[in-house]
CSV table of C-alpha atoms and ligand atoms in Angstrom, one decimal:
chain,number,residue,atom,x,y,z
C,19,UNK,CA,-20.5,20.0,78.5
C,20,UNK,CA,-20.6,16.1,76.7
C,21,UNK,CA,-19.6,14.3,79.5
C,22,UNK,CA,-21.0,11.1,79.0
C,23,UNK,CA,-22.3,11.7,75.6
C,24,UNK,CA,-20.9,9.5,72.6
C,25,UNK,CA,-20.5,11.4,69.0
C,26,UNK,CA,-20.4,9.4,65.8
C,27,UNK,CA,-18.8,11.6,63.4
C,28,UNK,CA,-19.0,10.2,59.7
C,29,UNK,CA,-16.0,11.3,57.4
C,30,UNK,CA,-13.1,12.6,60.3
C,31,UNK,CA,-9.5,11.4,58.8
C,32,UNK,CA,-9.3,14.6,57.8
C,33,UNK,CA,-11.0,18.3,57.3
C,34,UNK,CA,-14.4,19.2,58.7
C,35,UNK,CA,-15.4,16.5,60.2
C,36,UNK,CA,-11.7,16.5,62.7
C,37,UNK,CA,-12.6,19.9,63.2
C,38,UNK,CA,-15.9,19.0,64.7
C,39,UNK,CA,-14.7,15.4,66.3
C,40,UNK,CA,-12.1,17.6,68.2
C,41,UNK,CA,-15.2,20.6,69.2
C,42,UNK,CA,-16.9,17.6,70.6
C,43,UNK,CA,-14.0,16.0,71.8
C,44,UNK,CA,-12.9,18.8,74.0
C,45,UNK,CA,-16.3,19.2,75.5
C,46,UNK,CA,-16.1,15.5,77.5
C,47,UNK,CA,-17.6,13.4,74.5
C,48,UNK,CA,-16.4,10.1,73.2
C,49,UNK,CA,-16.2,9.8,70.0
C,50,UNK,CA,-16.0,7.3,67.4
C,51,UNK,CA,-14.2,8.3,64.3
C,52,UNK,CA,-15.3,7.0,60.4
C,53,UNK,CA,-13.1,7.6,57.2
C,54,UNK,CA,-10.1,6.8,55.4
C,55,UNK,CA,-6.1,7.6,55.0
C,56,UNK,CA,-3.9,8.0,58.3
C,57,UNK,CA,-6.3,6.8,61.1
C,58,UNK,CA,-3.8,6.6,64.4
C,59,UNK,CA,-3.0,10.7,63.6
C,60,UNK,CA,-6.7,11.9,64.5
C,61,UNK,CA,-6.6,8.7,67.5
C,62,UNK,CA,-4.1,10.8,68.8
C,63,UNK,CA,-5.7,14.2,68.1
C,64,UNK,CA,-8.4,13.2,70.0
C,65,UNK,CA,-7.0,11.1,72.9
C,66,UNK,CA,-4.8,14.3,73.6
C,67,UNK,CA,-8.3,16.3,74.5
C,68,UNK,CA,-8.5,13.6,77.0
C,69,UNK,CA,-11.5,11.8,75.7
C,70,UNK,CA,-11.9,8.3,74.5
C,71,UNK,CA,-12.2,7.6,71.0
C,72,UNK,CA,-12.6,4.6,68.7
C,73,UNK,CA,-12.6,4.2,65.2
C,74,UNK,CA,-14.3,2.4,62.2
C,75,UNK,CA,-13.2,2.1,58.9
C,76,UNK,CA,-16.8,1.6,57.5
C,77,UNK,CA,-17.3,2.5,53.9
C,78,UNK,CA,-20.1,5.5,53.8
C,79,UNK,CA,-21.5,4.5,50.7
C,80,UNK,CA,-22.4,0.6,52.1
C,81,UNK,CA,-25.8,0.2,53.8
C,82,UNK,CA,-24.1,-3.0,55.8
C,83,UNK,CA,-21.3,-1.2,56.7
C,84,UNK,CA,-22.8,1.7,58.1
C,85,UNK,CA,-25.0,-0.8,60.7
C,86,UNK,CA,-22.1,-2.6,61.6
C,87,UNK,CA,-20.7,1.1,62.3
C,88,UNK,CA,-23.5,2.4,64.5
C,89,UNK,CA,-23.8,-1.2,66.2
C,90,UNK,CA,-19.6,-1.1,66.6
C,91,UNK,CA,-20.5,2.5,68.4
C,92,UNK,CA,-22.8,0.9,70.5
C,93,UNK,CA,-20.8,-1.8,71.5
C,94,UNK,CA,-18.0,0.3,72.7
C,95,UNK,CA,-20.1,3.5,74.3
C,96,UNK,CA,-23.3,2.4,75.1
C,97,UNK,CA,-25.2,4.1,72.1
C,98,UNK,CA,-24.9,7.1,69.9
C,99,UNK,CA,-26.1,10.5,71.4
C,100,UNK,CA,-24.5,12.8,68.4
C,101,UNK,CA,-24.3,12.1,64.9
C,102,UNK,CA,-22.8,14.2,62.3
C,103,UNK,CA,-23.4,13.2,59.2
C,104,UNK,CA,-20.1,14.9,57.1
C,105,UNK,CA,-18.6,12.3,55.1
C,106,UNK,CA,-18.4,13.5,51.5
C,107,UNK,CA,-16.9,14.0,47.8
C,108,UNK,CA,-16.3,16.1,44.8
C,109,UNK,CA,-16.2,15.8,41.7
C,110,UNK,CA,-16.1,18.6,38.8
C,111,UNK,CA,-17.3,18.3,35.8
C,112,UNK,CA,-20.4,19.6,33.1
C,113,UNK,CA,-23.5,16.9,33.1
C,114,UNK,CA,-22.7,15.6,29.3
C,115,UNK,CA,-19.3,15.1,30.7
C,116,UNK,CA,-20.0,13.7,34.2
C,117,UNK,CA,-19.4,9.9,34.7
C,118,UNK,CA,-22.7,7.9,35.6
C,119,UNK,CA,-20.5,6.2,38.6
C,120,UNK,CA,-19.5,9.4,40.0
C,121,UNK,CA,-23.1,10.5,40.2
C,122,UNK,CA,-23.7,7.3,42.3
C,123,UNK,CA,-20.5,7.9,44.4
C,124,UNK,CA,-21.4,11.6,45.1
C,125,UNK,CA,-25.5,10.4,46.1
C,126,UNK,CA,-24.4,7.5,47.8
C,127,UNK,CA,-21.8,8.6,49.8
C,128,UNK,CA,-22.9,12.7,50.5
C,129,UNK,CA,-27.0,12.3,50.8
C,130,UNK,CA,-27.9,7.8,51.4
C,131,UNK,CA,-25.5,7.7,54.3
C,132,UNK,CA,-26.9,9.9,55.7
C,133,UNK,CA,-30.5,8.3,55.3
C,134,UNK,CA,-28.6,4.8,56.7
C,135,UNK,CA,-27.3,6.5,59.8
C,136,UNK,CA,-30.2,8.5,60.6
C,137,UNK,CA,-32.6,5.4,60.5
C,138,UNK,CA,-29.9,3.8,62.4
C,139,UNK,CA,-29.3,6.3,65.2
C,140,UNK,CA,-33.4,7.0,65.9
C,141,UNK,CA,-34.7,4.2,68.1
C,142,UNK,CA,-31.8,4.3,70.4
C,143,UNK,CA,-31.6,8.3,71.1
C,144,UNK,CA,-35.6,8.0,71.1
C,145,UNK,CA,-35.1,5.6,74.5
C,146,UNK,CA,-32.5,8.3,76.0
C,147,UNK,CA,-33.9,10.3,79.1
C,148,UNK,CA,-35.8,8.0,80.7
C,149,UNK,CA,-38.1,7.8,77.3
C,150,UNK,CA,-37.8,11.6,76.5
C,151,UNK,CA,-35.8,11.3,73.9
C,152,UNK,CA,-32.4,13.3,73.1
C,153,UNK,CA,-30.2,13.1,70.6
C,154,UNK,CA,-28.3,15.6,68.0
C,155,UNK,CA,-28.1,14.7,64.5
C,156,UNK,CA,-26.1,17.9,62.6
C,157,UNK,CA,-26.1,16.9,58.5
C,158,UNK,CA,-22.6,18.5,56.9
C,159,UNK,CA,-24.4,19.6,53.8
C,160,UNK,CA,-22.9,22.7,52.2
C,161,UNK,CA,-23.5,26.3,51.0
C,162,UNK,CA,-24.6,24.0,48.1
C,163,UNK,CA,-27.4,22.7,49.7
C,164,UNK,CA,-29.2,26.7,49.4
C,165,UNK,CA,-27.8,27.8,46.5
C,166,UNK,CA,-26.2,26.1,43.2
C,167,UNK,CA,-22.8,26.5,41.1
C,168,UNK,CA,-22.0,24.8,37.9
C,169,UNK,CA,-19.7,21.5,37.0
C,170,UNK,CA,-21.4,20.6,40.0
C,171,UNK,CA,-24.7,18.6,39.5
C,172,UNK,CA,-24.1,15.6,41.9
C,173,UNK,CA,-22.9,17.4,44.7
C,174,UNK,CA,-25.6,20.4,44.3
C,175,UNK,CA,-28.0,17.7,43.8
C,176,UNK,CA,-27.0,15.8,47.2
C,177,UNK,CA,-26.9,18.7,49.3
C,178,UNK,CA,-29.9,20.3,48.7
C,179,UNK,CA,-31.1,16.6,49.3
C,180,UNK,CA,-29.7,16.8,52.9
C,181,UNK,CA,-31.1,19.8,53.3
C,182,UNK,CA,-34.4,18.1,52.8
C,183,UNK,CA,-34.0,15.2,54.9
C,184,UNK,CA,-32.4,17.5,57.4
C,185,UNK,CA,-35.9,19.5,58.0
C,186,UNK,CA,-37.9,15.9,57.5
C,187,UNK,CA,-35.7,14.2,60.7
C,188,UNK,CA,-36.5,17.4,62.9
C,189,UNK,CA,-40.3,17.4,61.9
C,190,UNK,CA,-40.8,14.2,63.0
C,191,UNK,CA,-38.9,14.3,66.1
C,192,UNK,CA,-39.7,17.8,67.1
C,193,UNK,CA,-41.6,16.9,70.1
C,194,UNK,CA,-39.2,15.1,71.6
C,195,UNK,CA,-34.9,16.0,72.9
C,196,UNK,CA,-33.8,14.9,69.4
C,197,UNK,CA,-33.2,17.9,67.0
C,198,UNK,CA,-31.7,17.8,63.4
C,199,UNK,CA,-30.4,20.9,61.5
C,200,UNK,CA,-27.3,21.4,58.7
C,201,UNK,CA,-24.9,23.1,58.8
C,202,UNK,CA,-23.6,24.6,54.9
C,203,UNK,CA,-20.2,25.8,55.0
C,204,UNK,CA,-18.8,28.0,52.2
C,205,UNK,CA,-15.3,27.3,51.1
C,206,UNK,CA,-12.9,25.4,54.0
C,207,UNK,CA,-9.2,24.8,52.9
C,208,UNK,CA,-9.6,20.9,53.2
C,209,UNK,CA,-7.9,18.5,50.9
C,210,UNK,CA,-11.2,18.2,48.7
C,211,UNK,CA,-10.5,21.7,48.6
C,212,UNK,CA,-7.5,22.2,47.5
C,213,UNK,CA,-7.9,20.0,44.7
C,214,UNK,CA,-10.4,22.7,43.2
C,215,UNK,CA,-7.4,25.0,44.3
C,216,UNK,CA,-5.0,22.9,41.5
C,217,UNK,CA,-7.0,22.4,39.3
C,218,UNK,CA,-7.5,26.2,39.0
C,219,UNK,CA,-4.1,27.0,39.3
C,220,UNK,CA,-3.2,24.2,36.6
C,221,UNK,CA,-5.7,25.4,34.5
C,222,UNK,CA,-5.1,29.3,34.4
C,223,UNK,CA,-1.0,29.2,35.0
C,224,UNK,CA,-1.5,30.4,38.5
C,225,UNK,CA,0.1,29.7,41.9
C,226,UNK,CA,-1.3,28.2,44.9
C,227,UNK,CA,-2.1,31.4,46.5
C,228,UNK,CA,-3.3,33.1,43.8
C,229,UNK,CA,-5.7,30.3,42.8
C,230,UNK,CA,-6.9,30.3,46.6
C,231,UNK,CA,-7.7,34.7,45.9
C,232,UNK,CA,-9.6,33.7,42.3
C,233,UNK,CA,-11.7,30.8,43.9
C,234,UNK,CA,-13.1,32.9,47.1
C,235,UNK,CA,-13.5,35.9,44.3
C,236,UNK,CA,-15.9,33.9,42.1
C,237,UNK,CA,-17.7,33.3,45.6
C,238,UNK,CA,-16.8,34.4,49.1
C,239,UNK,CA,-17.6,37.9,49.6
C,240,UNK,CA,-15.5,37.4,53.1
C,241,UNK,CA,-12.7,36.2,50.8
C,242,UNK,CA,-11.5,34.2,53.3
C,243,UNK,CA,-11.8,30.4,54.1
C,244,UNK,CA,-14.2,29.0,57.0
C,245,UNK,CA,-12.0,26.7,59.5
C,246,UNK,CA,-13.1,23.6,61.1
C,247,UNK,CA,-12.8,25.7,64.4
C,248,UNK,CA,-15.5,27.9,63.8
C,249,UNK,CA,-17.4,25.0,62.3
C,250,UNK,CA,-16.8,22.7,65.7
C,251,UNK,CA,-18.1,25.5,67.4
C,252,UNK,CA,-21.8,25.8,65.7
C,253,UNK,CA,-21.7,22.2,66.1
C,254,UNK,CA,-21.1,22.5,69.5
C,255,UNK,CA,-23.8,25.3,69.9
C,256,UNK,CA,-26.1,22.8,68.4
C,257,UNK,CA,-25.5,20.1,71.2
C,258,UNK,CA,-25.5,22.7,73.9
C,259,UNK,CA,-29.1,23.2,75.6
C,260,UNK,CA,-29.7,26.3,74.5
C,261,UNK,CA,-30.0,25.2,70.6
C,262,UNK,CA,-33.1,22.6,72.6
C,263,UNK,CA,-35.0,24.1,70.0
C,264,UNK,CA,-33.6,24.7,67.1
C,265,UNK,CA,-34.8,22.5,65.2
C,266,UNK,CA,-34.5,21.6,60.6
C,267,UNK,CA,-32.6,24.7,60.2
C,268,UNK,CA,-29.3,25.0,57.2
C,269,UNK,CA,-26.6,27.5,59.0
C,270,UNK,CA,-24.5,28.4,56.5
C,271,UNK,CA,-21.1,29.5,57.4
C,272,UNK,CA,-20.1,31.0,54.3
C,273,UNK,CA,-18.5,34.6,54.1
C,274,UNK,CA,-21.8,35.5,52.6
C,275,UNK,CA,-21.6,33.2,49.7
C,276,UNK,CA,-25.9,33.1,50.0
C,277,UNK,CA,-26.5,36.5,50.5
C,278,UNK,CA,-25.6,37.5,47.6
R,316,LIG,P1,-11.9,16.1,53.3
R,316,LIG,O1,-11.6,15.5,52.4
R,316,LIG,O2,-11.1,16.5,54.1
R,316,LIG,O3,-12.8,14.6,54.6
R,316,LIG,C1,-13.8,13.5,54.0
R,316,LIG,C2,-13.7,13.0,54.9
R,316,LIG,O4,-14.6,12.1,54.2
R,316,LIG,C3,-12.7,12.7,54.9
R,316,LIG,O5,-12.4,12.0,56.5
R,316,LIG,C4,-12.4,11.0,54.3
R,316,LIG,O6,-11.7,9.7,54.3
R,316,LIG,C5,-13.9,10.7,54.1
R,316,LIG,N1,-14.7,9.6,53.4
R,316,LIG,C6,-14.6,9.6,52.2
R,316,LIG,N2,-15.4,9.2,51.3
R,316,LIG,C7,-15.9,8.2,52.0
R,316,LIG,C8,-16.3,6.4,52.4
R,316,LIG,N3,-17.2,6.6,51.5
R,316,LIG,N4,-16.7,6.1,53.3
R,316,LIG,C9,-16.3,6.9,54.7
R,316,LIG,N5,-15.4,7.9,54.6
R,316,LIG,C10,-15.0,8.2,53.4
R,316,LIG,O7,-13.2,16.8,53.0
R,316,LIG,P2,-14.1,18.2,53.8
R,316,LIG,O8,-13.6,19.2,53.0
R,316,LIG,O9,-13.5,17.8,55.1
R,316,LIG,O10,-15.6,17.7,53.5
R,316,LIG,C11,-16.2,17.0,54.7
R,316,LIG,C12,-17.5,17.7,54.4
R,316,LIG,O11,-17.8,18.8,53.9
R,316,LIG,C13,-18.2,17.2,53.3
R,316,LIG,O12,-19.7,16.2,53.1
R,316,LIG,C14,-18.1,18.2,52.3
R,316,LIG,O13,-18.8,18.2,51.1
R,316,LIG,C15,-18.5,19.3,53.3
R,316,LIG,N6,-18.2,20.9,52.8
R,316,LIG,C16,-17.0,20.9,52.5
R,316,LIG,C17,-16.6,22.3,52.3
R,316,LIG,C18,-15.4,22.4,51.8
R,316,LIG,O14,-15.6,23.9,51.2
R,316,LIG,N7,-14.0,22.3,52.1
R,316,LIG,C19,-17.5,22.8,51.7
R,316,LIG,C20,-18.8,22.8,52.4
R,316,LIG,C21,-19.5,21.5,52.6
């Protein structure tokens, strides 16, 4: 379905970003990976799906590096057709104890980076398909873009912000072939969440499995984690012709978390 299209997925060396990159690669899209840590493993996983893959190591807190990454994607594959704003970090502390530099980093990486990448890919998306325009911008928000939890001030502010940015991006392009939507996962067992499981296990003297159950029991009625594969399938749907008129939604996949 996505043969000939190019997807840039930020923060795609692990977790949800890698899951979405693999789902788009399986549909034939060229993939530009981004993120830190192990690069060769994720590249090999994408190549094994028969897709072309490139990597750019932009630090998403730095606008100049985001600009270089979008330029690199265009130089490598022609242009960015699908942008998945996924890179994100977390810090858990009460507001009075929240380190200001952690606040700044979370707002930069989880929110401002999506603004920068979006403003940089839109001009080429508008000229696609003989000037009619085509593009898909998918923002990985969170159930924390819809509801709050204590001790996550920067994360909740950034994720509510990205839901707002999603709606504005959708509206400004509503008469074109460019759509923008957000995905709002509940708990997904990635390195970002394993750190919170570890903290709970240490604080309550629990095993890893017991701590996972406590974490799920606090928020997620289904009592199981959403998977990167499920989120990848939703991203593929947003890229499909069936989703041409799905614009500005914040779609939660959260085991019933926000329904409570
Ligand atoms: P993860 O830690 O597995 O992956 C984060 C990715 O972002 C990695 O590739 C990492 O290298 C990259 N990254 C971090 N800082 C970066 C920076 N400055 N520049 C470039 N890349 C950077 O985390 P994840 O759980 O897969 O999270 C991905 C997204 O999903 C985040 O936006 C997160 O807020 C969101 N999310 C996660 C969950 C969950 O339960 N795991 C739930 C809802 C939303």
